[in-house]
Short mmCIF file of C-alpha atoms in Angstrom, two decimals:
data_model
loop_
_atom_site.label_atom_id
_atom_site.label_comp_id
_atom_site.label_asym_id
_atom_site.label_seq_id
_atom_site.Cartn_x
_atom_site.Cartn_y
_atom_site.Cartn_z
CA MET U 17 40.21 63.52 6.61
CA ALA U 18 38.54 59.64 5.95
CA LYS U 19 36.02 58.45 8.13
CA ILE U 20 35.21 54.42 8.82
CA ALA U 21 32.15 54.31 6.08
CA ASP U 22 34.87 55.92 3.52
CA ILE U 23 37.45 52.86 3.90
CA ILE U 24 34.55 50.79 4.06
CA SER U 25 33.34 51.65 0.69
CA ILE U 26 36.56 51.40 -0.50
CA ILE U 27 36.61 47.45 0.61
CA GLU U 28 32.85 46.81 -0.22
CA SER U 29 32.91 48.26 -4.03
CA PHE U 30 35.94 45.31 -4.09
CA ALA U 31 34.55 42.62 -2.58
CA PRO U 32 30.60 43.29 -1.40
CA VAL U 33 28.84 42.10 1.46
CA GLN U 34 26.45 40.21 -0.47
CA LEU U 35 29.32 37.55 -1.90
CA GLN U 36 29.46 36.17 1.58
CA GLU U 37 28.49 32.96 2.66
CA PRO U 38 25.79 32.48 4.35
CA TYR U 39 27.47 31.46 8.18
CA ASP U 40 29.37 34.28 7.56
CA ASN U 41 29.50 37.43 9.33
CA ALA U 42 31.70 39.65 7.10
CA GLY U 43 31.04 43.69 7.96
CA LEU U 44 31.79 46.42 10.43
CA GLN U 45 32.48 44.61 14.14
CA VAL U 46 32.89 47.56 16.35
CA GLY U 47 32.90 51.49 16.16
CA ASP U 48 31.44 53.94 14.32
CA PRO U 49 30.96 53.97 10.91
CA GLN U 50 30.92 58.12 11.05
CA ALA U 51 34.15 58.43 13.28
CA SER U 52 37.60 59.69 11.19
CA VAL U 53 40.48 57.69 10.31
CA THR U 54 43.49 58.57 11.98
CA ALA U 55 45.82 55.21 11.15
CA VAL U 56 44.67 51.54 9.72
CA LEU U 57 46.37 48.53 11.39
CA LEU U 58 45.82 45.54 8.68
CA CYS U 59 46.07 42.10 9.91
CA LEU U 60 44.32 38.25 9.50
CA ASP U 61 42.93 37.59 12.86
CA VAL U 62 42.01 40.40 15.88
CA THR U 63 44.03 39.71 18.81
CA THR U 64 44.37 41.12 22.18
CA ASP U 65 48.08 41.63 20.81
CA ILE U 66 46.73 43.22 17.57
CA VAL U 67 44.32 45.67 19.80
CA ALA U 68 47.76 46.79 21.66
CA GLU U 69 49.41 47.00 18.27
CA ALA U 70 46.87 49.52 17.14
CA ILE U 71 46.36 51.69 20.64
CA GLU U 72 50.82 51.66 20.19
CA ARG U 73 50.65 53.07 16.46
CA GLY U 74 47.85 55.06 17.16
CA CYS U 75 45.07 53.30 14.98
CA ASN U 76 41.19 53.43 15.56
CA LEU U 77 40.59 51.34 12.63
CA ILE U 78 41.62 47.38 12.52
CA ILE U 79 40.88 45.73 9.10
CA SER U 80 40.72 42.34 9.46
CA HIS U 81 40.26 38.83 6.97
CA HIS U 82 38.87 36.84 9.75
CA PRO U 83 35.69 38.27 12.06
CA LEU U 84 35.92 38.92 15.21
CA LEU U 85 32.35 38.22 15.73
CA PHE U 86 31.89 34.91 14.04
CA GLY U 87 29.60 32.91 15.72
CA GLY U 88 26.54 33.77 18.19
CA ILE U 89 27.50 36.03 20.99
CA LYS U 90 25.17 36.80 23.85
CA SER U 91 27.35 38.67 26.05
CA VAL U 92 30.52 40.58 26.04
CA THR U 93 32.64 40.26 29.47
CA THR U 94 36.20 40.51 30.56
CA SER U 95 35.73 36.63 31.25
CA THR U 96 36.32 35.72 27.05
CA GLU U 97 39.02 37.08 24.99
CA CYS U 98 36.72 38.43 22.10
CA GLY U 99 35.33 40.27 25.24
CA ARG U 100 37.87 41.79 26.41
CA ILE U 101 39.09 42.30 22.47
CA VAL U 102 35.56 44.21 22.11
CA ILE U 103 35.96 46.15 25.62
CA ASP U 104 39.52 47.18 24.65
CA ALA U 105 38.77 48.63 21.73
CA VAL U 106 35.36 50.31 22.90
CA ARG U 107 37.79 51.96 25.43
CA HIS U 108 40.22 53.39 23.16
CA ASN U 109 37.42 54.46 20.58
CA ILE U 110 38.84 51.45 17.83
CA ALA U 111 36.70 50.11 14.70
CA ILE U 112 37.22 47.07 14.37
CA TYR U 113 35.89 45.81 9.96
CA SER U 114 36.47 42.26 8.52
CA ALA U 115 36.38 40.96 5.00
CA HIS U 116 36.20 37.20 5.02
CA THR U 117 34.22 35.52 2.42
CA ASN U 118 33.18 37.91 0.27
CA LEU U 119 37.14 38.54 0.21
CA ASP U 120 37.31 35.11 -1.13
CA ARG U 121 35.03 35.13 -3.32
CA ALA U 122 35.44 38.38 -5.32
CA ARG U 123 37.41 39.32 -8.73
CA GLU U 124 40.80 39.70 -8.05
CA GLY U 125 40.34 38.41 -4.38
CA VAL U 126 42.17 35.68 -2.01
CA SER U 127 43.01 33.26 -4.48
CA TRP U 128 43.97 35.18 -7.36
CA GLU U 129 46.47 37.10 -4.76
CA ILE U 130 48.10 33.48 -4.33
CA ALA U 131 47.47 32.93 -7.98
CA ARG U 132 49.90 35.80 -8.80
CA MET U 133 52.38 35.63 -6.05
CA LEU U 134 52.93 31.73 -8.19
CA GLY U 135 53.11 33.22 -11.52
CA LEU U 136 49.86 31.50 -13.10
CA ARG U 137 48.98 32.87 -16.26
CA ASP U 138 45.73 31.73 -18.11
CA ILE U 139 43.88 31.94 -14.88
CA GLU U 140 39.68 31.03 -14.34
CA VAL U 141 37.65 30.39 -11.35
CA LEU U 142 37.65 27.17 -10.00
CA GLN U 143 34.12 26.98 -8.71
CA LYS U 144 32.32 29.74 -10.00
CA ASP U 145 29.50 32.31 -9.07
CA HIS U 146 25.72 31.27 -10.96
CA ALA U 147 25.43 34.82 -11.79
CA ASP U 148 28.82 36.31 -12.54
CA PRO U 149 31.47 33.15 -13.50
CA GLY U 150 34.26 35.71 -12.39
CA VAL U 151 33.65 35.85 -9.14
CA GLY U 152 33.35 32.53 -6.80
CA LEU U 153 36.10 30.28 -4.99
CA GLY U 154 39.81 29.08 -5.88
CA ILE U 155 41.41 29.74 -9.00
CA VAL U 156 43.21 27.20 -11.73
CA GLY U 157 45.81 27.95 -14.14
CA GLN U 158 49.37 27.60 -15.76
CA ILE U 159 52.31 27.60 -15.02
CA GLU U 160 55.91 26.40 -16.76
CA GLN U 161 55.83 22.71 -16.24
CA VAL U 162 58.38 22.08 -13.69
CA PRO U 163 59.28 18.88 -11.53
CA THR U 164 56.78 18.03 -8.73
CA LEU U 165 59.54 18.81 -5.93
CA GLU U 166 61.08 21.91 -7.18
CA PHE U 167 57.28 23.26 -7.38
CA LEU U 168 56.89 22.13 -3.72
CA ARG U 169 59.83 23.54 -2.50
CA LYS U 170 59.16 27.13 -4.73
CA VAL U 171 55.61 27.31 -3.35
CA LYS U 172 57.27 26.45 0.63
CA ASP U 173 59.58 29.23 -0.22
CA ILE U 174 56.67 31.86 -1.21
CA PHE U 175 54.37 31.44 1.35
CA HIS U 176 57.26 31.13 4.26
CA VAL U 177 55.69 27.50 5.08
CA LYS U 178 58.06 25.74 7.89
CA CYS U 179 56.44 22.51 7.44
CA LEU U 180 54.60 21.74 3.87
CA ARG U 181 52.16 18.34 4.41
CA TYR U 182 51.61 17.13 0.87
CA SER U 183 50.42 13.97 -0.52
CA ASP U 184 52.99 11.01 -0.80
CA ASN U 185 51.70 9.26 -3.82
CA PHE U 186 51.17 12.04 -6.24
CA PRO U 187 49.73 10.88 -9.74
CA SER U 188 52.43 13.09 -11.68
CA LEU U 189 56.39 13.91 -12.12
CA THR U 190 55.92 17.62 -13.22
CA VAL U 191 53.56 20.36 -12.47
CA LYS U 192 51.98 22.64 -15.18
CA ARG U 193 48.47 22.91 -14.09
CA VAL U 194 47.89 24.39 -10.66
CA ALA U 195 44.61 25.35 -8.50
CA VAL U 196 44.85 27.54 -5.40
CA CYS U 197 42.36 28.40 -2.99
CA GLY U 198 43.03 30.53 0.38
CA GLY U 199 42.39 29.10 3.61
CA ALA U 200 40.37 25.66 4.30
CA GLY U 201 39.62 24.75 0.02
CA ALA U 202 39.66 20.83 0.77
CA SER U 203 36.28 20.93 -0.58
CA LEU U 204 37.44 22.54 -4.12
CA ILE U 205 40.20 19.44 -4.95
CA ARG U 206 37.35 17.50 -6.29
CA GLU U 207 37.00 20.87 -8.53
CA ALA U 208 40.36 20.86 -8.98
CA VAL U 209 40.22 17.49 -10.05
CA ARG U 210 37.97 17.60 -12.59
CA ALA U 211 39.81 21.39 -13.63
CA GLY U 212 42.60 19.29 -14.80
CA ALA U 213 44.87 20.09 -12.51
CA ASP U 214 48.42 18.64 -11.38
CA VAL U 215 47.87 20.01 -7.82
CA MET U 216 45.98 21.82 -5.42
CA VAL U 217 47.50 24.06 -3.09
CA THR U 218 45.25 25.18 -0.03
CA GLY U 219 45.18 24.55 3.77
CA ASP U 220 43.35 22.54 6.38
CA VAL U 221 43.69 19.25 4.50
CA LYS U 222 42.49 16.61 6.63
CA TYR U 223 43.92 13.08 6.50
CA HIS U 224 41.02 11.24 4.49
CA ASP U 225 41.30 14.10 1.96
CA PHE U 226 44.83 13.45 1.46
CA THR U 227 43.48 9.45 1.15
CA THR U 228 40.70 10.01 -1.07
CA TYR U 229 42.56 12.31 -3.76
CA SER U 230 45.96 12.06 -4.07
CA PRO U 231 45.86 9.14 -6.57
CA MET U 232 44.48 11.73 -8.78
CA ILE U 233 46.02 14.80 -7.42
CA LEU U 234 49.39 16.11 -5.71
CA ILE U 235 47.82 18.06 -2.68
CA ALA U 236 49.91 20.87 -0.95
CA ASP U 237 48.66 21.74 2.63
CA ILE U 238 50.86 25.58 2.99
CA GLY U 239 48.12 25.79 6.02
CA HIS U 240 45.36 28.72 6.66
CA PHE U 241 47.47 31.12 7.58
CA GLU U 242 49.96 31.15 5.28
CA SER U 243 47.82 30.90 2.49
CA GLU U 244 45.70 33.88 3.83
CA LEU U 245 48.68 36.30 5.07
CA CYS U 246 48.06 37.82 1.54
CA THR U 247 44.87 39.39 2.78
CA ARG U 248 46.70 41.96 4.17
CA GLN U 249 48.32 42.90 0.55
CA ILE U 250 45.38 43.29 -0.64
CA PHE U 251 43.96 45.73 1.64
CA MET U 252 46.88 47.83 1.63
CA ARG U 253 46.61 47.85 -2.34
CA LEU U 254 43.04 48.93 -2.35
CA LEU U 255 43.27 51.37 0.23
CA SER U 256 46.91 52.94 -0.87
CA ASP U 257 45.35 53.73 -4.15
CA ARG U 258 42.45 55.57 -3.01
CA PHE U 259 43.62 57.13 -0.08
CA SER U 260 46.85 58.42 -0.62
CA ASP U 261 47.90 60.48 3.02
CA LEU U 262 46.21 57.59 4.99
CA GLN U 263 48.51 55.90 7.36
CA LEU U 264 48.34 52.27 6.57
CA TYR U 265 50.00 49.80 8.78
CA VAL U 266 50.43 45.84 8.43
CA SER U 267 50.66 44.02 11.72
CA GLU U 268 54.23 43.43 12.84
CA VAL U 269 53.13 41.43 15.79
CA GLU U 270 50.69 38.69 14.31
CA GLY U 271 51.97 35.22 14.21
CA ASN U 272 51.01 32.28 12.80
CA PRO U 273 48.49 30.41 16.46
CA VAL U 274 49.81 26.92 15.05
CA ASN U 275 53.44 26.24 15.70
CA CYS U 276 56.18 23.38 14.28
CA LEU U 277 58.77 21.58 16.20
#
């Protein structure tokens, strides 16, 4: 039977922790790395509902994209949701592991997965790592030329977006070169412009990003949650290829914390 350390080794051989941003806290958040794994629950965020689902499914390892323990923490008590989650996880012998910006920056990581979903070809990293141009943030690539609104409808459908925010003053009536970045990728819009992209697909775009860059590039904000749900597919593929007998579950209770009327 695989140990938690074995699972971590596979994930970190794909997305080394050294790739994470300085502010991040990827890695094992809760638990004993030498414990044997009964089953694994894959999710984007660790919530009380996720822990309850893990208990119900008999999972003793939760793998998430967003770290549960992110900022500084001075106490673990039932007065906060984070504290309640940690206490509940420890009480039920559930380990929690997260791969965040290291998965964003890894070769074949989050933006690569988005690019795959959109059918991009001739892809390259948008913001390359100085030491290794094969890793970094964002991806830019090509598609068959398509009318802008048709492209936006396709994006909305692929990522199951309830409300797609996009720049109204887009400079081109067609899309051929596409830049993408999972999560909050507005900081890469300038890089996308430099790369000659017709459109930037990402999440968490601010009002002034739209006003600043709309004359230069079409911006499509699909939402943070929607752009990173694909991380669960990455985890599933990594672990199912290596551990054929390991029970892997994708969360069925996870929902977008941001809603639209």
